[in-house]
Amino acid sequence: LGNTEQALFYLQKAYAKRQEGEIAAHLAEVLWALNRKSEARKIFTKAIKDAPEDEDLLDFQQRVLNTAE
């Protein structure tokens, strides 16, 4: 919805409680949109190691990371 700072706040709180692939993917995408790409990659890398088959993480990788390289 365009309010990336507020989204970041809520996603960071959610990720601190539950480090799930879906939350990690959304958090990484918001960080990417805020040009905090190294943080986004760090969260993605940890999450994909924990859940290599997670659809949300794989979608983020395909849509964002693979097109950025």
PDB file of N, CA, C and O in Angstrom:
ATOM      1  N   LEU A   1       0.809  -1.201   0.000  1.00  0.00           N
ATOM      2  CA  LEU A   1       0.000   0.000   0.000  1.00  0.00           C
ATOM      3  C   LEU A   1       0.849   1.260   0.000  1.00  0.00           C
ATOM      4  O   LEU A   1       0.312   2.346   0.089  1.00  0.00           O
ATOM      5  N   GLY A   2       2.160   1.087  -0.038  1.00  0.00           N
ATOM      6  CA  GLY A   2       3.040   2.240  -0.127  1.00  0.00           C
ATOM      7  C   GLY A   2       3.589   2.732   1.196  1.00  0.00           C
ATOM      8  O   GLY A   2       4.427   3.623   1.213  1.00  0.00           O
ATOM      9  N   ASN A   3       3.122   2.206   2.298  1.00  0.00           N
ATOM     10  CA  ASN A   3       3.615   2.655   3.595  1.00  0.00           C
ATOM     11  C   ASN A   3       4.695   1.678   4.078  1.00  0.00           C
ATOM     12  O   ASN A   3       4.483   0.891   5.005  1.00  0.00           O
ATOM     13  N   THR A   4       5.847   1.764   3.447  1.00  0.00           N
ATOM     14  CA  THR A   4       6.906   0.787   3.707  1.00  0.00           C
ATOM     15  C   THR A   4       7.489   0.899   5.117  1.00  0.00           C
ATOM     16  O   THR A   4       7.856  -0.117   5.703  1.00  0.00           O
ATOM     17  N   GLU A   5       7.568   2.081   5.660  1.00  0.00           N
ATOM     18  CA  GLU A   5       8.123   2.241   7.011  1.00  0.00           C
ATOM     19  C   GLU A   5       7.233   1.564   8.048  1.00  0.00           C
ATOM     20  O   GLU A   5       7.725   0.888   8.949  1.00  0.00           O
ATOM     21  N   GLN A   6       5.926   1.721   7.913  1.00  0.00           N
ATOM     22  CA  GLN A   6       5.004   1.078   8.844  1.00  0.00           C
ATOM     23  C   GLN A   6       5.026  -0.437   8.636  1.00  0.00           C
ATOM     24  O   GLN A   6       5.017  -1.199   9.598  1.00  0.00           O
ATOM     25  N   ALA A   7       5.069  -0.866   7.390  1.00  0.00           N
ATOM     26  CA  ALA A   7       5.158  -2.295   7.101  1.00  0.00           C
ATOM     27  C   ALA A   7       6.422  -2.882   7.711  1.00  0.00           C
ATOM     28  O   ALA A   7       6.391  -3.968   8.299  1.00  0.00           O
ATOM     29  N   LEU A   8       7.527  -2.169   7.586  1.00  0.00           N
ATOM     30  CA  LEU A   8       8.789  -2.624   8.153  1.00  0.00           C
ATOM     31  C   LEU A   8       8.665  -2.820   9.656  1.00  0.00           C
ATOM     32  O   LEU A   8       9.096  -3.839  10.198  1.00  0.00           O
ATOM     33  N   PHE A   9       8.068  -1.864  10.324  1.00  0.00           N
ATOM     34  CA  PHE A   9       7.886  -1.941  11.773  1.00  0.00           C
ATOM     35  C   PHE A   9       7.139  -3.213  12.163  1.00  0.00           C
ATOM     36  O   PHE A   9       7.585  -3.981  13.019  1.00  0.00           O
ATOM     37  N   TYR A  10       6.005  -3.457  11.533  1.00  0.00           N
ATOM     38  CA  TYR A  10       5.184  -4.619  11.887  1.00  0.00           C
ATOM     39  C   TYR A  10       5.843  -5.933  11.478  1.00  0.00           C
ATOM     40  O   TYR A  10       5.768  -6.928  12.205  1.00  0.00           O
ATOM     41  N   LEU A  11       6.489  -5.956  10.339  1.00  0.00           N
ATOM     42  CA  LEU A  11       7.151  -7.180   9.891  1.00  0.00           C
ATOM     43  C   LEU A  11       8.346  -7.525  10.783  1.00  0.00           C
ATOM     44  O   LEU A  11       8.589  -8.705  11.063  1.00  0.00           O
ATOM     45  N   GLN A  12       9.085  -6.534  11.226  1.00  0.00           N
ATOM     46  CA  GLN A  12      10.206  -6.802  12.135  1.00  0.00           C
ATOM     47  C   GLN A  12       9.700  -7.377  13.455  1.00  0.00           C
ATOM     48  O   GLN A  12      10.304  -8.296  14.003  1.00  0.00           O
ATOM     49  N   LYS A  13       8.585  -6.855  13.964  1.00  0.00           N
ATOM     50  CA  LYS A  13       8.001  -7.391  15.194  1.00  0.00           C
ATOM     51  C   LYS A  13       7.542  -8.827  14.977  1.00  0.00           C
ATOM     52  O   LYS A  13       7.789  -9.696  15.819  1.00  0.00           O
ATOM     53  N   ALA A  14       6.891  -9.072  13.871  1.00  0.00           N
ATOM     54  CA  ALA A  14       6.395 -10.424  13.584  1.00  0.00           C
ATOM     55  C   ALA A  14       7.551 -11.401  13.405  1.00  0.00           C
ATOM     56  O   ALA A  14       7.510 -12.522  13.931  1.00  0.00           O
ATOM     57  N   TYR A  15       8.589 -10.979  12.702  1.00  0.00           N
ATOM     58  CA  TYR A  15       9.729 -11.858  12.439  1.00  0.00           C
ATOM     59  C   TYR A  15      10.503 -12.158  13.722  1.00  0.00           C
ATOM     60  O   TYR A  15      11.039 -13.252  13.887  1.00  0.00           O
ATOM     61  N   ALA A  16      10.534 -11.225  14.644  1.00  0.00           N
ATOM     62  CA  ALA A  16      11.192 -11.457  15.929  1.00  0.00           C
ATOM     63  C   ALA A  16      10.470 -12.548  16.722  1.00  0.00           C
ATOM     64  O   ALA A  16      11.102 -13.304  17.458  1.00  0.00           O
ATOM     65  N   LYS A  17       9.159 -12.641  16.534  1.00  0.00           N
ATOM     66  CA  LYS A  17       8.375 -13.649  17.252  1.00  0.00           C
ATOM     67  C   LYS A  17       8.368 -14.993  16.532  1.00  0.00           C
ATOM     68  O   LYS A  17       8.401 -16.037  17.167  1.00  0.00           O
ATOM     69  N   ARG A  18       8.269 -14.953  15.205  1.00  0.00           N
ATOM     70  CA  ARG A  18       8.157 -16.182  14.417  1.00  0.00           C
ATOM     71  C   ARG A  18       8.971 -16.033  13.139  1.00  0.00           C
ATOM     72  O   ARG A  18       8.589 -15.286  12.254  1.00  0.00           O
ATOM     73  N   GLN A  19      10.045 -16.737  13.053  1.00  0.00           N
ATOM     74  CA  GLN A  19      10.915 -16.638  11.883  1.00  0.00           C
ATOM     75  C   GLN A  19      10.450 -17.631  10.811  1.00  0.00           C
ATOM     76  O   GLN A  19      11.113 -18.628  10.537  1.00  0.00           O
ATOM     77  N   GLU A  20       9.307 -17.324  10.221  1.00  0.00           N
ATOM     78  CA  GLU A  20       8.716 -18.154   9.183  1.00  0.00           C
ATOM     79  C   GLU A  20       9.072 -17.598   7.809  1.00  0.00           C
ATOM     80  O   GLU A  20       9.327 -16.397   7.651  1.00  0.00           O
ATOM     81  N   GLY A  21       9.026 -18.470   6.829  1.00  0.00           N
ATOM     82  CA  GLY A  21       9.374 -18.080   5.468  1.00  0.00           C
ATOM     83  C   GLY A  21       8.525 -16.957   4.918  1.00  0.00           C
ATOM     84  O   GLY A  21       9.033 -16.034   4.279  1.00  0.00           O
ATOM     85  N   GLU A  22       7.222 -17.017   5.133  1.00  0.00           N
ATOM     86  CA  GLU A  22       6.340 -15.983   4.598  1.00  0.00           C
ATOM     87  C   GLU A  22       6.682 -14.615   5.175  1.00  0.00           C
ATOM     88  O   GLU A  22       6.761 -13.616   4.450  1.00  0.00           O
ATOM     89  N   ILE A  23       6.883 -14.555   6.476  1.00  0.00           N
ATOM     90  CA  ILE A  23       7.228 -13.288   7.121  1.00  0.00           C
ATOM     91  C   ILE A  23       8.590 -12.813   6.624  1.00  0.00           C
ATOM     92  O   ILE A  23       8.771 -11.632   6.311  1.00  0.00           O
ATOM     93  N   ALA A  24       9.540 -13.728   6.544  1.00  0.00           N
ATOM     94  CA  ALA A  24      10.885 -13.372   6.070  1.00  0.00           C
ATOM     95  C   ALA A  24      10.834 -12.827   4.643  1.00  0.00           C
ATOM     96  O   ALA A  24      11.518 -11.850   4.330  1.00  0.00           O
ATOM     97  N   ALA A  25      10.035 -13.445   3.795  1.00  0.00           N
ATOM     98  CA  ALA A  25       9.934 -12.987   2.410  1.00  0.00           C
ATOM     99  C   ALA A  25       9.369 -11.572   2.333  1.00  0.00           C
ATOM    100  O   ALA A  25       9.879 -10.721   1.594  1.00  0.00           O
ATOM    101  N   HIS A  26       8.325 -11.315   3.097  1.00  0.00           N
ATOM    102  CA  HIS A  26       7.730  -9.969   3.090  1.00  0.00           C
ATOM    103  C   HIS A  26       8.695  -8.943   3.680  1.00  0.00           C
ATOM    104  O   HIS A  26       8.815  -7.828   3.162  1.00  0.00           O
ATOM    105  N   LEU A  27       9.367  -9.326   4.759  1.00  0.00           N
ATOM    106  CA  LEU A  27      10.331  -8.420   5.376  1.00  0.00           C
ATOM    107  C   LEU A  27      11.473  -8.111   4.411  1.00  0.00           C
ATOM    108  O   LEU A  27      11.869  -6.948   4.249  1.00  0.00           O
ATOM    109  N   ALA A  28      11.984  -9.136   3.758  1.00  0.00           N
ATOM    110  CA  ALA A  28      13.064  -8.918   2.784  1.00  0.00           C
ATOM    111  C   ALA A  28      12.601  -8.019   1.646  1.00  0.00           C
ATOM    112  O   ALA A  28      13.352  -7.148   1.192  1.00  0.00           O
ATOM    113  N   GLU A  29      11.369  -8.200   1.217  1.00  0.00           N
ATOM    114  CA  GLU A  29      10.864  -7.364   0.116  1.00  0.00           C
ATOM    115  C   GLU A  29      10.732  -5.901   0.531  1.00  0.00           C
ATOM    116  O   GLU A  29      11.071  -4.996  -0.234  1.00  0.00           O
ATOM    117  N   VAL A  30      10.275  -5.662   1.738  1.00  0.00           N
ATOM    118  CA  VAL A  30      10.167  -4.284   2.226  1.00  0.00           C
ATOM    119  C   VAL A  30      11.558  -3.673   2.378  1.00  0.00           C
ATOM    120  O   VAL A  30      11.790  -2.531   1.973  1.00  0.00           O
ATOM    121  N   LEU A  31      12.484  -4.419   2.930  1.00  0.00           N
ATOM    122  CA  LEU A  31      13.856  -3.915   3.053  1.00  0.00           C
ATOM    123  C   LEU A  31      14.436  -3.606   1.677  1.00  0.00           C
ATOM    124  O   LEU A  31      15.117  -2.590   1.494  1.00  0.00           O
ATOM    125  N   TRP A  32      14.164  -4.458   0.714  1.00  0.00           N
ATOM    126  CA  TRP A  32      14.649  -4.243  -0.653  1.00  0.00           C
ATOM    127  C   TRP A  32      14.071  -2.937  -1.210  1.00  0.00           C
ATOM    128  O   TRP A  32      14.787  -2.137  -1.815  1.00  0.00           O
ATOM    129  N   ALA A  33      12.768  -2.733  -0.991  1.00  0.00           N
ATOM    130  CA  ALA A  33      12.105  -1.516  -1.477  1.00  0.00           C
ATOM    131  C   ALA A  33      12.682  -0.267  -0.822  1.00  0.00           C
ATOM    132  O   ALA A  33      12.691   0.812  -1.428  1.00  0.00           O
ATOM    133  N   LEU A  34      13.183  -0.404   0.402  1.00  0.00           N
ATOM    134  CA  LEU A  34      13.791   0.724   1.113  1.00  0.00           C
ATOM    135  C   LEU A  34      15.279   0.859   0.793  1.00  0.00           C
ATOM    136  O   LEU A  34      15.989   1.629   1.428  1.00  0.00           O
ATOM    137  N   ASN A  35      15.736   0.106  -0.195  1.00  0.00           N
ATOM    138  CA  ASN A  35      17.133   0.110  -0.635  1.00  0.00           C
ATOM    139  C   ASN A  35      18.092  -0.372   0.454  1.00  0.00           C
ATOM    140  O   ASN A  35      19.248   0.039   0.497  1.00  0.00           O
ATOM    141  N   ARG A  36      17.593  -1.245   1.307  1.00  0.00           N
ATOM    142  CA  ARG A  36      18.413  -1.877   2.344  1.00  0.00           C
ATOM    143  C   ARG A  36      18.672  -3.316   1.901  1.00  0.00           C
ATOM    144  O   ARG A  36      18.298  -4.284   2.543  1.00  0.00           O
ATOM    145  N   LYS A  37      19.310  -3.412   0.748  1.00  0.00           N
ATOM    146  CA  LYS A  37      19.433  -4.684   0.045  1.00  0.00           C
ATOM    147  C   LYS A  37      20.305  -5.698   0.765  1.00  0.00           C
ATOM    148  O   LYS A  37      20.012  -6.895   0.737  1.00  0.00           O
ATOM    149  N   SER A  38      21.355  -5.259   1.424  1.00  0.00           N
ATOM    150  CA  SER A  38      22.203  -6.225   2.129  1.00  0.00           C
ATOM    151  C   SER A  38      21.439  -6.862   3.285  1.00  0.00           C
ATOM    152  O   SER A  38      21.584  -8.064   3.550  1.00  0.00           O
ATOM    153  N   GLU A  39      20.617  -6.092   3.979  1.00  0.00           N
ATOM    154  CA  GLU A  39      19.791  -6.644   5.057  1.00  0.00           C
ATOM    155  C   GLU A  39      18.763  -7.624   4.499  1.00  0.00           C
ATOM    156  O   GLU A  39      18.512  -8.676   5.088  1.00  0.00           O
ATOM    157  N   ALA A  40      18.178  -7.262   3.362  1.00  0.00           N
ATOM    158  CA  ALA A  40      17.196  -8.139   2.722  1.00  0.00           C
ATOM    159  C   ALA A  40      17.830  -9.466   2.341  1.00  0.00           C
ATOM    160  O   ALA A  40      17.266 -10.533   2.593  1.00  0.00           O
ATOM    161  N   ARG A  41      19.015  -9.412   1.755  1.00  0.00           N
ATOM    162  CA  ARG A  41      19.711 -10.647   1.368  1.00  0.00           C
ATOM    163  C   ARG A  41      20.065 -11.496   2.593  1.00  0.00           C
ATOM    164  O   ARG A  41      19.975 -12.722   2.557  1.00  0.00           O
ATOM    165  N   LYS A  42      20.466 -10.853   3.673  1.00  0.00           N
ATOM    166  CA  LYS A  42      20.836 -11.577   4.890  1.00  0.00           C
ATOM    167  C   LYS A  42      19.627 -12.343   5.449  1.00  0.00           C
ATOM    168  O   LYS A  42      19.739 -13.525   5.800  1.00  0.00           O
ATOM    169  N   ILE A  43      18.495 -11.677   5.532  1.00  0.00           N
ATOM    170  CA  ILE A  43      17.289 -12.329   6.037  1.00  0.00           C
ATOM    171  C   ILE A  43      16.867 -13.455   5.094  1.00  0.00           C
ATOM    172  O   ILE A  43      16.536 -14.556   5.529  1.00  0.00           O
ATOM    173  N   PHE A  44      16.908 -13.175   3.796  1.00  0.00           N
ATOM    174  CA  PHE A  44      16.539 -14.201   2.824  1.00  0.00           C
ATOM    175  C   PHE A  44      17.457 -15.415   2.925  1.00  0.00           C
ATOM    176  O   PHE A  44      16.989 -16.556   2.943  1.00  0.00           O
ATOM    177  N   THR A  45      18.742 -15.186   3.001  1.00  0.00           N
ATOM    178  CA  THR A  45      19.715 -16.289   3.039  1.00  0.00           C
ATOM    179  C   THR A  45      19.481 -17.192   4.246  1.00  0.00           C
ATOM    180  O   THR A  45      19.490 -18.419   4.124  1.00  0.00           O
ATOM    181  N   LYS A  46      19.255 -16.599   5.408  1.00  0.00           N
ATOM    182  CA  LYS A  46      18.979 -17.402   6.598  1.00  0.00           C
ATOM    183  C   LYS A  46      17.679 -18.175   6.437  1.00  0.00           C
ATOM    184  O   LYS A  46      17.603 -19.368   6.722  1.00  0.00           O
ATOM    185  N   ALA A  47      16.652 -17.499   5.960  1.00  0.00           N
ATOM    186  CA  ALA A  47      15.336 -18.125   5.854  1.00  0.00           C
ATOM    187  C   ALA A  47      15.326 -19.264   4.840  1.00  0.00           C
ATOM    188  O   ALA A  47      14.717 -20.306   5.088  1.00  0.00           O
ATOM    189  N   ILE A  48      15.995 -19.088   3.716  1.00  0.00           N
ATOM    190  CA  ILE A  48      15.984 -20.117   2.677  1.00  0.00           C
ATOM    191  C   ILE A  48      16.782 -21.345   3.131  1.00  0.00           C
ATOM    192  O   ILE A  48      16.474 -22.468   2.736  1.00  0.00           O
ATOM    193  N   LYS A  49      17.779 -21.139   3.976  1.00  0.00           N
ATOM    194  CA  LYS A  49      18.511 -22.282   4.540  1.00  0.00           C
ATOM    195  C   LYS A  49      17.611 -23.083   5.469  1.00  0.00           C
ATOM    196  O   LYS A  49      17.676 -24.309   5.502  1.00  0.00           O
ATOM    197  N   ASP A  50      16.774 -22.385   6.223  1.00  0.00           N
ATOM    198  CA  ASP A  50      15.867 -23.045   7.158  1.00  0.00           C
ATOM    199  C   ASP A  50      14.683 -23.701   6.450  1.00  0.00           C
ATOM    200  O   ASP A  50      14.143 -24.691   6.943  1.00  0.00           O
ATOM    201  N   ALA A  51      14.262 -23.130   5.324  1.00  0.00           N
ATOM    202  CA  ALA A  51      13.081 -23.639   4.608  1.00  0.00           C
ATOM    203  C   ALA A  51      13.301 -23.530   3.097  1.00  0.00           C
ATOM    204  O   ALA A  51      12.737 -22.657   2.441  1.00  0.00           O
ATOM    205  N   PRO A  52      14.129 -24.406   2.538  1.00  0.00           N
ATOM    206  CA  PRO A  52      14.493 -24.283   1.124  1.00  0.00           C
ATOM    207  C   PRO A  52      13.349 -24.500   0.139  1.00  0.00           C
ATOM    208  O   PRO A  52      13.464 -24.116  -1.023  1.00  0.00           O
ATOM    209  N   GLU A  53      12.238 -25.044   0.592  1.00  0.00           N
ATOM    210  CA  GLU A  53      11.094 -25.286  -0.287  1.00  0.00           C
ATOM    211  C   GLU A  53       9.973 -24.264  -0.097  1.00  0.00           C
ATOM    212  O   GLU A  53       8.915 -24.374  -0.724  1.00  0.00           O
ATOM    213  N   ASP A  54      10.176 -23.276   0.752  1.00  0.00           N
ATOM    214  CA  ASP A  54       9.126 -22.311   1.059  1.00  0.00           C
ATOM    215  C   ASP A  54       8.737 -21.519  -0.190  1.00  0.00           C
ATOM    216  O   ASP A  54       9.581 -20.868  -0.812  1.00  0.00           O
ATOM    217  N   GLU A  55       7.465 -21.564  -0.548  1.00  0.00           N
ATOM    218  CA  GLU A  55       6.981 -20.916  -1.771  1.00  0.00           C
ATOM    219  C   GLU A  55       7.142 -19.404  -1.746  1.00  0.00           C
ATOM    220  O   GLU A  55       7.457 -18.796  -2.771  1.00  0.00           O
ATOM    221  N   ASP A  56       6.918 -18.780  -0.593  1.00  0.00           N
ATOM    222  CA  ASP A  56       7.038 -17.326  -0.498  1.00  0.00           C
ATOM    223  C   ASP A  56       8.479 -16.879  -0.700  1.00  0.00           C
ATOM    224  O   ASP A  56       8.737 -15.887  -1.386  1.00  0.00           O
ATOM    225  N   LEU A  57       9.410 -17.616  -0.136  1.00  0.00           N
ATOM    226  CA  LEU A  57      10.832 -17.292  -0.298  1.00  0.00           C
ATOM    227  C   LEU A  57      11.283 -17.513  -1.742  1.00  0.00           C
ATOM    228  O   LEU A  57      12.003 -16.687  -2.306  1.00  0.00           O
ATOM    229  N   LEU A  58      10.831 -18.612  -2.329  1.00  0.00           N
ATOM    230  CA  LEU A  58      11.198 -18.891  -3.717  1.00  0.00           C
ATOM    231  C   LEU A  58      10.599 -17.848  -4.661  1.00  0.00           C
ATOM    232  O   LEU A  58      11.249 -17.442  -5.632  1.00  0.00           O
ATOM    233  N   ASP A  59       9.398 -17.390  -4.356  1.00  0.00           N
ATOM    234  CA  ASP A  59       8.774 -16.332  -5.161  1.00  0.00           C
ATOM    235  C   ASP A  59       9.577 -15.036  -5.059  1.00  0.00           C
ATOM    236  O   ASP A  59       9.839 -14.378  -6.067  1.00  0.00           O
ATOM    237  N   PHE A  60       9.972 -14.668  -3.842  1.00  0.00           N
ATOM    238  CA  PHE A  60      10.792 -13.467  -3.657  1.00  0.00           C
ATOM    239  C   PHE A  60      12.106 -13.595  -4.428  1.00  0.00           C
ATOM    240  O   PHE A  60      12.530 -12.657  -5.102  1.00  0.00           O
ATOM    241  N   GLN A  61      12.706 -14.760  -4.341  1.00  0.00           N
ATOM    242  CA  GLN A  61      13.975 -14.986  -5.051  1.00  0.00           C
ATOM    243  C   GLN A  61      13.784 -14.802  -6.554  1.00  0.00           C
ATOM    244  O   GLN A  61      14.589 -14.120  -7.204  1.00  0.00           O
ATOM    245  N   GLN A  62      12.744 -15.376  -7.092  1.00  0.00           N
ATOM    246  CA  GLN A  62      12.515 -15.301  -8.530  1.00  0.00           C
ATOM    247  C   GLN A  62      12.156 -13.876  -8.971  1.00  0.00           C
ATOM    248  O   GLN A  62      12.697 -13.376  -9.954  1.00  0.00           O
ATOM    249  N   ARG A  63      11.236 -13.233  -8.262  1.00  0.00           N
ATOM    250  CA  ARG A  63      10.764 -11.912  -8.667  1.00  0.00           C
ATOM    251  C   ARG A  63      11.771 -10.796  -8.417  1.00  0.00           C
ATOM    252  O   ARG A  63      11.874  -9.858  -9.203  1.00  0.00           O
ATOM    253  N   VAL A  64      12.505 -10.891  -7.301  1.00  0.00           N
ATOM    254  CA  VAL A  64      13.362  -9.777  -6.898  1.00  0.00           C
ATOM    255  C   VAL A  64      14.840 -10.080  -7.072  1.00  0.00           C
ATOM    256  O   VAL A  64      15.545  -9.364  -7.793  1.00  0.00           O
ATOM    257  N   LEU A  65      15.307 -11.104  -6.424  1.00  0.00           N
ATOM    258  CA  LEU A  65      16.749 -11.365  -6.446  1.00  0.00           C
ATOM    259  C   LEU A  65      17.249 -11.776  -7.821  1.00  0.00           C
ATOM    260  O   LEU A  65      18.310 -11.304  -8.255  1.00  0.00           O
ATOM    261  N   ASN A  66      16.537 -12.652  -8.486  1.00  0.00           N
ATOM    262  CA  ASN A  66      17.023 -13.119  -9.797  1.00  0.00           C
ATOM    263  C   ASN A  66      16.972 -12.038 -10.866  1.00  0.00           C
ATOM    264  O   ASN A  66      17.749 -12.058 -11.799  1.00  0.00           O
ATOM    265  N   THR A  67      16.072 -11.081 -10.724  1.00  0.00           N
ATOM    266  CA  THR A  67      16.006  -9.998 -11.708  1.00  0.00           C
ATOM    267  C   THR A  67      17.004  -8.888 -11.394  1.00  0.00           C
ATOM    268  O   THR A  67      17.297  -8.073 -12.252  1.00  0.00           O
ATOM    269  N   ALA A  68      17.523  -8.870 -10.154  1.00  0.00           N
ATOM    270  CA  ALA A  68      18.462  -7.822  -9.749  1.00  0.00           C
ATOM    271  C   ALA A  68      19.896  -8.165 -10.133  1.00  0.00           C
ATOM    272  O   ALA A  68      20.769  -7.321 -10.130  1.00  0.00           O
ATOM    273  N   GLU A  69      20.141  -9.419 -10.435  1.00  0.00           N
ATOM    274  CA  GLU A  69      21.519  -9.840 -10.700  1.00  0.00           C
ATOM    275  C   GLU A  69      21.866  -9.765 -12.160  1.00  0.00           C
ATOM    276  O   GLU A  69      21.185  -9.530 -13.029  1.00  0.00           O
TER     277      GLU A  69
END
